[in-house]
mmCIF file of C-alpha atoms in Angstrom:
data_model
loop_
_atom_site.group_PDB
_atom_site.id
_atom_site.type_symbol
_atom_site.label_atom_id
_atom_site.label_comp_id
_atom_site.label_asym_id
_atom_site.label_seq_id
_atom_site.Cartn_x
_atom_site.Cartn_y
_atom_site.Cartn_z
ATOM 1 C CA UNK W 240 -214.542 34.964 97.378
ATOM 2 C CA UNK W 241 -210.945 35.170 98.617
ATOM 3 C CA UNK W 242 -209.109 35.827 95.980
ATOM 4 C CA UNK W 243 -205.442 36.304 95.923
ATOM 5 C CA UNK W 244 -203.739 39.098 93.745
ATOM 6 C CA UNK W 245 -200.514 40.195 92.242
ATOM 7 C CA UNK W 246 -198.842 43.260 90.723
ATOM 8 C CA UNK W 247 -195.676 42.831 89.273
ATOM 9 C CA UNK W 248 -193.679 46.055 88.758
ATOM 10 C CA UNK W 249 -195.645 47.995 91.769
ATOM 11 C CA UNK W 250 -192.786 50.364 91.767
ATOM 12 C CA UNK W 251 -193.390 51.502 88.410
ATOM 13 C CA UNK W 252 -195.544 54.882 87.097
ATOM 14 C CA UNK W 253 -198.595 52.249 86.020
ATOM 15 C CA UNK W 254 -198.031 49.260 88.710
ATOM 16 C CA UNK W 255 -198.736 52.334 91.436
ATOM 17 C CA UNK W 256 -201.700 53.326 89.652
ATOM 18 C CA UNK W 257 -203.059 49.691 88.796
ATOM 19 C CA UNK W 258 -202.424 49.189 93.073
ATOM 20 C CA UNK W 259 -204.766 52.526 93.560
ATOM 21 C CA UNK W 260 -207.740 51.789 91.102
ATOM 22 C CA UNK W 261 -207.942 48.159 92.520
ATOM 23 C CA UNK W 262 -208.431 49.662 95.988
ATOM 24 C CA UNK W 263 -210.815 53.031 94.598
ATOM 25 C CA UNK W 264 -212.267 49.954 92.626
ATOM 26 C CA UNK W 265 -212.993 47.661 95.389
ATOM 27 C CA UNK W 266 -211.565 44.886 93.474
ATOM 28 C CA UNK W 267 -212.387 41.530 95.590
ATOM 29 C CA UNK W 268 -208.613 40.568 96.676
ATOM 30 C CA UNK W 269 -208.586 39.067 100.145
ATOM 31 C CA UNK W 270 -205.072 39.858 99.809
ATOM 32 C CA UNK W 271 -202.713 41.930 97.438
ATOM 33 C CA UNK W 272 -199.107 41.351 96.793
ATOM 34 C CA UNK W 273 -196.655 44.091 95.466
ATOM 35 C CA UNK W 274 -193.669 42.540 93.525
ATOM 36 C CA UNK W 275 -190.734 44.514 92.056
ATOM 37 C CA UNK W 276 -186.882 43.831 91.206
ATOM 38 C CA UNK W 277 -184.845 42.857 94.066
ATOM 39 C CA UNK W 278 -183.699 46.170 94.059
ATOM 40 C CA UNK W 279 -186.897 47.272 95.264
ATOM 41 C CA UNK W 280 -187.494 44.728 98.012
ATOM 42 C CA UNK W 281 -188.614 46.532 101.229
ATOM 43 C CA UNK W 282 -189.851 49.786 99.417
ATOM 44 C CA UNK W 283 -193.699 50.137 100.625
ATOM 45 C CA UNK W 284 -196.397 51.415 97.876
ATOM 46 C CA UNK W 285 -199.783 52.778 98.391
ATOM 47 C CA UNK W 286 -202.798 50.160 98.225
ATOM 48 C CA UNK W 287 -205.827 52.299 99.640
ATOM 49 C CA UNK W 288 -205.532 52.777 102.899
ATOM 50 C CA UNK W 289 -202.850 50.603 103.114
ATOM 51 C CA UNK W 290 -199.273 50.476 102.472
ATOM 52 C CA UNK W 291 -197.297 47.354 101.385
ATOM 53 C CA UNK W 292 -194.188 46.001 101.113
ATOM 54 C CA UNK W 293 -192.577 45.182 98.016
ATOM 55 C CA UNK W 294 -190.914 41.406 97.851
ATOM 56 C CA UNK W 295 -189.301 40.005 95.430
ATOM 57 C CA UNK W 296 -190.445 39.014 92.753
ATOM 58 C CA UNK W 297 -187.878 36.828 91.519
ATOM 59 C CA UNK W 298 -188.815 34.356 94.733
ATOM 60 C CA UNK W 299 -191.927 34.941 94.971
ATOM 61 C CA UNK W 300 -194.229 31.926 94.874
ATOM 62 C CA UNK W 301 -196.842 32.445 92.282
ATOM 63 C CA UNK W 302 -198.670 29.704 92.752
ATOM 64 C CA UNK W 303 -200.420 31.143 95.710
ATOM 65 C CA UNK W 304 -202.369 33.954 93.835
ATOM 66 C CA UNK W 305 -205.200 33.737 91.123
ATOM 67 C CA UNK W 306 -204.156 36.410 89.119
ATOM 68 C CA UNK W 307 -200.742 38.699 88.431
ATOM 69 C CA UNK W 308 -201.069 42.152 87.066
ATOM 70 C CA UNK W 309 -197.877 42.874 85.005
ATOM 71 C CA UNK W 310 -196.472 46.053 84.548
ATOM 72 C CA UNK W 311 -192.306 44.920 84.397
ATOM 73 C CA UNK W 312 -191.835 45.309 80.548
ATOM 74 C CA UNK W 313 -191.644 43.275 77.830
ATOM 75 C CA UNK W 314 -188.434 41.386 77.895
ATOM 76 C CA UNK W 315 -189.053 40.172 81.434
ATOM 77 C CA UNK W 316 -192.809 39.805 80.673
ATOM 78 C CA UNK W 317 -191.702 37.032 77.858
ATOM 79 C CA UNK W 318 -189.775 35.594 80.692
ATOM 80 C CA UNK W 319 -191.969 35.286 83.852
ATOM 81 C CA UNK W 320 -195.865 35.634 81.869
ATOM 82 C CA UNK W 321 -195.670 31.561 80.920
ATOM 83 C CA UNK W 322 -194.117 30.664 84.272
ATOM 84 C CA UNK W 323 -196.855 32.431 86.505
ATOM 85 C CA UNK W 324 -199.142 30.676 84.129
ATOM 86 C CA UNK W 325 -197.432 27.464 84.681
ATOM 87 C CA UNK W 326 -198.047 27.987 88.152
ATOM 88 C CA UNK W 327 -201.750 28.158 88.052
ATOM 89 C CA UNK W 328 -202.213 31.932 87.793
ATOM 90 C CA UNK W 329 -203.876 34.209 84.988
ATOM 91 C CA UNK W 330 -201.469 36.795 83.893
ATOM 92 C CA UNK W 331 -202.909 40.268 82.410
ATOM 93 C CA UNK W 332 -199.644 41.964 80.967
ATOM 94 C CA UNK W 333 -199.264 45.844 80.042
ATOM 95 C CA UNK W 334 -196.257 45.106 77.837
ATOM 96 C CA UNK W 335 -195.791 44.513 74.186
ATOM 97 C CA UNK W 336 -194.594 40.794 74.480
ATOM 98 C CA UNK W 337 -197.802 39.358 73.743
ATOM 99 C CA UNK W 338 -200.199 41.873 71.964
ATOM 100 C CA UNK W 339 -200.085 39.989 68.418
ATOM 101 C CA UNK W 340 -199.812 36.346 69.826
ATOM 102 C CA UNK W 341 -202.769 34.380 68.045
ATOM 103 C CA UNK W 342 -203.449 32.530 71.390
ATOM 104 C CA UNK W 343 -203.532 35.773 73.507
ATOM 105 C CA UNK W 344 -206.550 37.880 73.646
ATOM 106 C CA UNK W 345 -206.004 41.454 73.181
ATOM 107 C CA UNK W 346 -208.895 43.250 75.339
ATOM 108 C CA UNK W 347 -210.443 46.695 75.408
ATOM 109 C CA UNK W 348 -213.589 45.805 77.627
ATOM 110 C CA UNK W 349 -215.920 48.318 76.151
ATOM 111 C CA UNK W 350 -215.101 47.029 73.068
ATOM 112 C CA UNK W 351 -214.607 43.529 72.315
ATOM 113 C CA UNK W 352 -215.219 41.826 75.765
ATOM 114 C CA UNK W 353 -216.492 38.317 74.324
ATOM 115 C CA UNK W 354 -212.816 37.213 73.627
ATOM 116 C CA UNK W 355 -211.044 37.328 76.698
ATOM 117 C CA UNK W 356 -212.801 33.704 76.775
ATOM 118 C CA UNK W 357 -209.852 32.689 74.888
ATOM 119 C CA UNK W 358 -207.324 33.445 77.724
ATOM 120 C CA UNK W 359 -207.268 29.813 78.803
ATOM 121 C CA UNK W 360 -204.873 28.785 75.771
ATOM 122 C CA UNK W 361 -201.829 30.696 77.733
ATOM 123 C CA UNK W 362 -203.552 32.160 80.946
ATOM 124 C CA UNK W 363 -202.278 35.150 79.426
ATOM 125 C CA UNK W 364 -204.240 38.217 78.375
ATOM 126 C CA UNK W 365 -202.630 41.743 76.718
ATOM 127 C CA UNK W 366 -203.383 45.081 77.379
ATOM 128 C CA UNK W 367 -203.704 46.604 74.603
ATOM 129 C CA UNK W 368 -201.175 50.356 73.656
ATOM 130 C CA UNK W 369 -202.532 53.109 75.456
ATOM 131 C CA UNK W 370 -203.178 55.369 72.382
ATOM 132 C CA UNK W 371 -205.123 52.188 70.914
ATOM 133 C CA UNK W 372 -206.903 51.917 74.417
ATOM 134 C CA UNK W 373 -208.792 54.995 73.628
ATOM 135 C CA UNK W 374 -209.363 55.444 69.921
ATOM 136 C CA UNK W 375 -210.495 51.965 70.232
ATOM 137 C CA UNK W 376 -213.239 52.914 72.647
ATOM 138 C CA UNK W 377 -214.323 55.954 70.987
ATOM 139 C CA UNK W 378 -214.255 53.887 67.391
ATOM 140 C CA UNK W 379 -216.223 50.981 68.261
ATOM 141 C CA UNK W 380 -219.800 52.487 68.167
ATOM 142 C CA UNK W 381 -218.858 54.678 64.994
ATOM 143 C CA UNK W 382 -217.804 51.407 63.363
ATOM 144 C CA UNK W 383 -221.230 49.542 64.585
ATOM 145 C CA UNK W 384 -223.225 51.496 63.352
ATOM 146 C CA UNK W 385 -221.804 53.361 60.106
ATOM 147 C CA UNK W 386 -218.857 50.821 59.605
ATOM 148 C CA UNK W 387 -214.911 52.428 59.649
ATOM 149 C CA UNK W 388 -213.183 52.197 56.306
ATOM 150 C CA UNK W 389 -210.167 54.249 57.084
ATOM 151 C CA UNK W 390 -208.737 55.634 59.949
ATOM 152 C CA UNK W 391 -205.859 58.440 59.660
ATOM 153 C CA UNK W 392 -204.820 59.858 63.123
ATOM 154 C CA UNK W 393 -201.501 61.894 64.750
ATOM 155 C CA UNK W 394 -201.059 61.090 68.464
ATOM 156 C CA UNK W 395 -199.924 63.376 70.852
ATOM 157 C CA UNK W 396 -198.259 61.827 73.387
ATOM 158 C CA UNK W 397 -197.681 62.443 76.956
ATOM 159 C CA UNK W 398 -194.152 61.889 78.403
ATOM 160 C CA UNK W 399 -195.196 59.613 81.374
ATOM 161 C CA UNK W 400 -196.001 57.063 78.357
ATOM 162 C CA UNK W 401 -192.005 56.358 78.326
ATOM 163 C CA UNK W 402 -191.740 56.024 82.094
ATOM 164 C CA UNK W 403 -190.509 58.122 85.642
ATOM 165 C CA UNK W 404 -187.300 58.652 83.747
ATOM 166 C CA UNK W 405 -188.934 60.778 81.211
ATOM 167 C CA UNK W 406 -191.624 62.467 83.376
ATOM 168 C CA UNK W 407 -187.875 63.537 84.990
ATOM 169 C CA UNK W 408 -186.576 64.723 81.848
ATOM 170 C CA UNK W 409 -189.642 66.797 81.094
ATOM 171 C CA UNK W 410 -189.478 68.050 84.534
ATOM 172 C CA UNK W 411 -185.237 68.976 84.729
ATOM 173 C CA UNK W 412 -184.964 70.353 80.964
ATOM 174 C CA UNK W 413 -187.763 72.684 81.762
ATOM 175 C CA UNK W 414 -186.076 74.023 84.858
ATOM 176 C CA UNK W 415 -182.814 74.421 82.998
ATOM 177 C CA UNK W 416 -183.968 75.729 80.212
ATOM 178 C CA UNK W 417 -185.389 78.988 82.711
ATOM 179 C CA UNK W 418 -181.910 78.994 84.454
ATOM 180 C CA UNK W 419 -179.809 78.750 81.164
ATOM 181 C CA UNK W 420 -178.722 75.366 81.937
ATOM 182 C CA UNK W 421 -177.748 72.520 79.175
ATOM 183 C CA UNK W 422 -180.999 70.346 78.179
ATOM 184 C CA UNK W 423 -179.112 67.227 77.077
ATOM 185 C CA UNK W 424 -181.682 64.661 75.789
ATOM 186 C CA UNK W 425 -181.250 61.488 77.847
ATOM 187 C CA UNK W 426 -184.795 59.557 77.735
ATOM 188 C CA UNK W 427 -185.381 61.319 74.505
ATOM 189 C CA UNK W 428 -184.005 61.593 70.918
ATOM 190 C CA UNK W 429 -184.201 64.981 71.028
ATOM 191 C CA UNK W 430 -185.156 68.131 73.279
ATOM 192 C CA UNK W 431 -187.975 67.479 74.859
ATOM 193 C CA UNK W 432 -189.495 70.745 76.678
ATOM 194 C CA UNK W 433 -191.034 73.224 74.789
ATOM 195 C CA UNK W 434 -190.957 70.536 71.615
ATOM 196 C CA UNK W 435 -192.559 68.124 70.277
ATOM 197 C CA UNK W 436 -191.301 64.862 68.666
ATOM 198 C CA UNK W 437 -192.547 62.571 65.808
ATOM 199 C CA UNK W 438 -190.566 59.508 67.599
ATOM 200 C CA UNK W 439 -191.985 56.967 69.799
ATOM 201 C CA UNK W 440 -190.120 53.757 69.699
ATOM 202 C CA UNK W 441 -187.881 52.636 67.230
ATOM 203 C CA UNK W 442 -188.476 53.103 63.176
ATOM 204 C CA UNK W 443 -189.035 50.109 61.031
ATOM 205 C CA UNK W 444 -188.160 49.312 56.940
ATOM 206 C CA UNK W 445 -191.326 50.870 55.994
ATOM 207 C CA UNK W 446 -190.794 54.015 57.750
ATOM 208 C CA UNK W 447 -193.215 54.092 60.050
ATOM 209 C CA UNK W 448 -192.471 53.852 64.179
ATOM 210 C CA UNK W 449 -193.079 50.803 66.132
ATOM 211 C CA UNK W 450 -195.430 52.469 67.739
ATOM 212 C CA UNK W 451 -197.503 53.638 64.786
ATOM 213 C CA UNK W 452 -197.466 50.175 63.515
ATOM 214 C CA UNK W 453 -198.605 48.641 67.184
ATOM 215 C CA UNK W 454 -201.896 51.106 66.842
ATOM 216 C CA UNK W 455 -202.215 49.386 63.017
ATOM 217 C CA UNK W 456 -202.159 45.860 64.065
ATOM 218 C CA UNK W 457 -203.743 45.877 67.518
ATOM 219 C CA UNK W 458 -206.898 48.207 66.004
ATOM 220 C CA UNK W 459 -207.303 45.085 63.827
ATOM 221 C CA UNK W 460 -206.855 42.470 66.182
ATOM 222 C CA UNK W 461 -209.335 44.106 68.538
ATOM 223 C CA UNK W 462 -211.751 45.948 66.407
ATOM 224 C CA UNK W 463 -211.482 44.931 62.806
ATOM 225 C CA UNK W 464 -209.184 43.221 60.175
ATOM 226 C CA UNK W 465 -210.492 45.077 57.652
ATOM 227 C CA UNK W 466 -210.136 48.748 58.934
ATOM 228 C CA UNK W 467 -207.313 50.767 57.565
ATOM 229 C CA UNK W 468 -205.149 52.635 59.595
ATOM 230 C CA UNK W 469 -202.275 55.443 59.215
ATOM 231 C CA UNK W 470 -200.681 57.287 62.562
ATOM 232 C CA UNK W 471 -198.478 59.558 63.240
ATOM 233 C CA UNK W 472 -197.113 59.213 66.913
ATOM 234 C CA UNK W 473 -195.432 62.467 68.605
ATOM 235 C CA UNK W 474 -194.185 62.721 72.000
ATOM 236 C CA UNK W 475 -195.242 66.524 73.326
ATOM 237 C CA UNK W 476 -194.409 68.498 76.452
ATOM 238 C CA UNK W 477 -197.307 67.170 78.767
ATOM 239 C CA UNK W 478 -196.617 64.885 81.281
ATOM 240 C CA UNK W 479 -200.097 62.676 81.523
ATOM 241 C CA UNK W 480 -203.089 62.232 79.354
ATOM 242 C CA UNK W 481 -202.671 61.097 75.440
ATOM 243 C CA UNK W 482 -204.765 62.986 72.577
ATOM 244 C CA UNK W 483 -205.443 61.932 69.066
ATOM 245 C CA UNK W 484 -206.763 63.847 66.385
ATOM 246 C CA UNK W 485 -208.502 61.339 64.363
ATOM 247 C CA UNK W 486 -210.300 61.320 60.869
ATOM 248 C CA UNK W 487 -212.604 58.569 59.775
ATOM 249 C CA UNK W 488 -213.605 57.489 56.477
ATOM 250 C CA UNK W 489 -217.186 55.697 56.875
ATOM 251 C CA UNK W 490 -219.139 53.052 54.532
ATOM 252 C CA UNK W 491 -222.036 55.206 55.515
ATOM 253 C CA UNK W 492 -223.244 58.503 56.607
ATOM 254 C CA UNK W 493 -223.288 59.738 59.911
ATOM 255 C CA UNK W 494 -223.676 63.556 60.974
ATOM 256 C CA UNK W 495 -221.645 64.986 63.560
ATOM 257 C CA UNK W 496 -224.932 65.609 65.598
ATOM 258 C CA UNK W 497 -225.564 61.500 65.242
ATOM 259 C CA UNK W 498 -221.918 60.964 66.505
ATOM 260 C CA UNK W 499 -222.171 62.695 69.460
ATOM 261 C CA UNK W 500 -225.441 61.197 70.371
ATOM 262 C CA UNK W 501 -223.706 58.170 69.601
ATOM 263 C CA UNK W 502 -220.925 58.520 71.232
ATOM 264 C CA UNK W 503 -222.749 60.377 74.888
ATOM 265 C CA UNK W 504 -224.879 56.700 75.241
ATOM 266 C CA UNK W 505 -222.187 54.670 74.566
ATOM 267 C CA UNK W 506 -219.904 52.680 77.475
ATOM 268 C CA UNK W 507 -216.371 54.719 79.126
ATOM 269 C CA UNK W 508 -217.303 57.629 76.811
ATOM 270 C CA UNK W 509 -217.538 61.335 77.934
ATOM 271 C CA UNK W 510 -218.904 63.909 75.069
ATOM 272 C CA UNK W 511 -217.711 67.448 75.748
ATOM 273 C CA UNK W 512 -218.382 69.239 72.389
ATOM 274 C CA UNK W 513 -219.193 72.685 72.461
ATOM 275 C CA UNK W 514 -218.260 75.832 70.433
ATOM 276 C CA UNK W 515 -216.465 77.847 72.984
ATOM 277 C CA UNK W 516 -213.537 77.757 75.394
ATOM 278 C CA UNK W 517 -214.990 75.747 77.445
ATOM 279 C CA UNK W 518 -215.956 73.155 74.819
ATOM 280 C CA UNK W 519 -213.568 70.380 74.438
ATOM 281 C CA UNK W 520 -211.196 68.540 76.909
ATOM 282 C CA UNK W 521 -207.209 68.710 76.833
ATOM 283 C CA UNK W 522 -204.854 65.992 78.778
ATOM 284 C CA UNK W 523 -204.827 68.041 82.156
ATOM 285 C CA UNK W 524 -208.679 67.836 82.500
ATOM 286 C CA UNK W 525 -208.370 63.809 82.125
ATOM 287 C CA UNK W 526 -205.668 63.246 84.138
ATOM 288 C CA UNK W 527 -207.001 60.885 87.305
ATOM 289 C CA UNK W 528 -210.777 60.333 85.590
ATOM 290 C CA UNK W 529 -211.665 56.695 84.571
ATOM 291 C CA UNK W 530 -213.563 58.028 80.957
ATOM 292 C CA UNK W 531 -212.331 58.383 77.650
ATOM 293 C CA UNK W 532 -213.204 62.241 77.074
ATOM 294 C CA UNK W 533 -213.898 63.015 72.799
ATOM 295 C CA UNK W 534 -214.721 66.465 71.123
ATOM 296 C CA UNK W 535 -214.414 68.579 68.297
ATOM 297 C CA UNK W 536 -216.777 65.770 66.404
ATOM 298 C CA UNK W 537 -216.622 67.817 62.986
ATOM 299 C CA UNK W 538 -218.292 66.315 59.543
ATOM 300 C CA UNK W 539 -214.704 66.064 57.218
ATOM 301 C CA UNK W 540 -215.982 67.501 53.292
ATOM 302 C CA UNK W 541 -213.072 66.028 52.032
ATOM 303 C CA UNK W 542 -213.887 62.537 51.831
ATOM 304 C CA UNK W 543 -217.017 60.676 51.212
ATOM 305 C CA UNK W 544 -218.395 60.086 54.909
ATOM 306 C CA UNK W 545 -216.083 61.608 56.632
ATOM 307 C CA UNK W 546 -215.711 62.202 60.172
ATOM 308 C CA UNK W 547 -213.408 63.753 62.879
ATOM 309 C CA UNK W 548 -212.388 63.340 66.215
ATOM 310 C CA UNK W 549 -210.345 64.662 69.230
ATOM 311 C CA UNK W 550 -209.941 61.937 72.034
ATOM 312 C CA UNK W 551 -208.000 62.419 75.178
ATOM 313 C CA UNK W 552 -207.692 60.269 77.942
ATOM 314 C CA UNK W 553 -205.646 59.584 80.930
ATOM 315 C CA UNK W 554 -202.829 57.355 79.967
ATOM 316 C CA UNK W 555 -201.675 55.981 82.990
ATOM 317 C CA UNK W 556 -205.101 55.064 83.674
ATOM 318 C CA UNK W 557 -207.571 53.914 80.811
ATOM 319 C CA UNK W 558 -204.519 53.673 78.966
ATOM 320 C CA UNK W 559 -203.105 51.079 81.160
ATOM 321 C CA UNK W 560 -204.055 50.558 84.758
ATOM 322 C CA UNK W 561 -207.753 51.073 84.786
ATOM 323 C CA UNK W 562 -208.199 48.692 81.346
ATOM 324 C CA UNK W 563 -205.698 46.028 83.148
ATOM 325 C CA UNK W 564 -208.069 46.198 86.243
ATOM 326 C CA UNK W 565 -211.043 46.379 84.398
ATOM 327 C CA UNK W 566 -209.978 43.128 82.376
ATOM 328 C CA UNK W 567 -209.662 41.348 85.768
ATOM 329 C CA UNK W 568 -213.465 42.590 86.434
ATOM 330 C CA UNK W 569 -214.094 41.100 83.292
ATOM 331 C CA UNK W 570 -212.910 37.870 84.183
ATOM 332 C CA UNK W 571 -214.344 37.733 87.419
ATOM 333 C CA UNK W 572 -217.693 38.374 85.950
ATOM 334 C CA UNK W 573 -217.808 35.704 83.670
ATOM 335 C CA UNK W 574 -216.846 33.372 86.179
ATOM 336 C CA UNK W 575 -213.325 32.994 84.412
ATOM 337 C CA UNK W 576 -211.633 34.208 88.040
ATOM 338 C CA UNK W 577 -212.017 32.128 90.763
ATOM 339 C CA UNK W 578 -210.047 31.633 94.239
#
């Protein structure tokens, strides 16, 4: 099969990343194209073994590839995403731009793989948030078989979900901070070393952040309408690998024992749940690693059925590169993809 691929933004944190699990991944591309601004033309990223030249994306000729991976953002995914379709390719976008479209399927693959078959209204398919990417796969076999009621959860968010810039914000505060320099926020409402922040993307009426309400609506699109949600999203001092403390309100019972079971046979799942030091995972033991890690599975007294949750995972990757790449698997295994 000589299939022809695309990443779009291959300059970025997640278009390098999506570029190195298609090659650990041995994705089937005869031959892969990394696109970028013109600003970036000539600048070579890693593909494997390889390294390859960005062009340009703004003349590039999409009709000569089968699918583009997007990683550009969401203004200039609203943009290009129906013109790259136009031209005969699928387009799998990391943005925001098309999450609560109707037409678009929003895909976690462990979870709710059966409707990517509804890409071919807009050859377009969303990646879901990265902080939904992972409490979605750690939900969906709690929710088969107790059923999920009510989910109430606080994020804690690494700062390479907001991009280079902040991962160099992190990175030049902390250093100042040791050498008495000023730590003027820049990427950041507010200091971000040694602090956390309840802030991630701009507030709305009700109060809540836009990103608190994208895990609401994209945990019903892709999991179910009916499911209540409540988050709190805070940017913290770590610069990969998102964790959510998450508490579940069940329509029936299920023991933390029967979670974990649960949970350790289930698809992209890793259980580490033991009481000691040793026993849970934090964002630097996910960082690079494919799985979506949960412990501290604790029985919650204070609701009927209740049930908590720690989930970490590697942001950059489940949480955006590896789910991208792993839709494109998807679609090539269903016959969907074809040169």
């Amino acid at each position: 099969m000589s299939l022809k691929v695309a990443v779009f933004g291959a300059t970025g944190a997640v278009g390098k990343e999506i570029l190195e699990i298609l090659a650990e991944r041995l994705f089937p591309a005869e031959e892969v194209f990394a696109l970028a601004s013109r600003k970036s033309m000539g600048v070579e990223v890693s593909y494997g073994e390889k390294a390859l030249t960005c062009k340009d994306a703004e003349t590039f000729d999409f009709s000569q590839v089968d699918l583009v991976l997007m990683s550009a953002g969401g203004d200039v995914s609203k943009s290009w995403a129906p013109k790259i379709a136009a031209a005969g390719a699928i387009v799998i976008d990391n943005s925001s731009a098309w999450r609560t479209d109707p037409d678009v399927p929003l895909i976690v693959p462990e979870v709710n793989p059966d409707a990517v078959d509804g890409f071919a209204a807009k050859k377009i398919i969303a990646n879901p948030n990265c902080s939904t990417i992972q409490l979605m796969v750690a939900l969906k076999p709690i929710h088969d078989r107790a059923g999920i009621k009510r989910v109430s959860c606080a994020t804690y968010q690494s700062v390479s979900g907001a991009g280079q810039a902040a991962m160099d914000e992190l990175w030049t505060q902390t250093k100042g901070i040791y050498v008495n320099d000023s730590v003027d926020p820049d990427a950041f409402t507010k200091q971000i070393a040694f602090n956390v922040i309840p802030h991630i993307d701009v507030f709305m009426e009700d109060g809540a952040t836009k990103e608190e309400w994208k895990m609401v609506v994209e945990t019903k699109k892709i999991l179910d309408p009916s499911i209540k949600l409540f988050a709190t999203c805070v940017r913290v001092p770590v610069f990969v690998g998102h964790s959510i403390a998450a508490h579940l309100e069940l329509d029936n019972e299920l023991s933390a024992d029967e979670a974990r079971d649960l949970l350790r046979s289930s698809p992209g799942l890793l259980v580490v749940d033991k009481q000691d030091d040793e026993g849970y995972v934090t964002p630097v033991e996910s960082v690079g690693e494919f799985a979506t890690f949960v412990s501290r599975v604790r029985e919650d007294p204070t609701v009927e059925n209740g049930l908590a949750l720690w989930v970490v995972a590697d942001n950059l990757r489940k949480g955006a590169a590896l789910n991208a790449v792993q839709i494109a698997e998807l679609l090539l295994n269903r016959g969907h993809l074809k040169a």
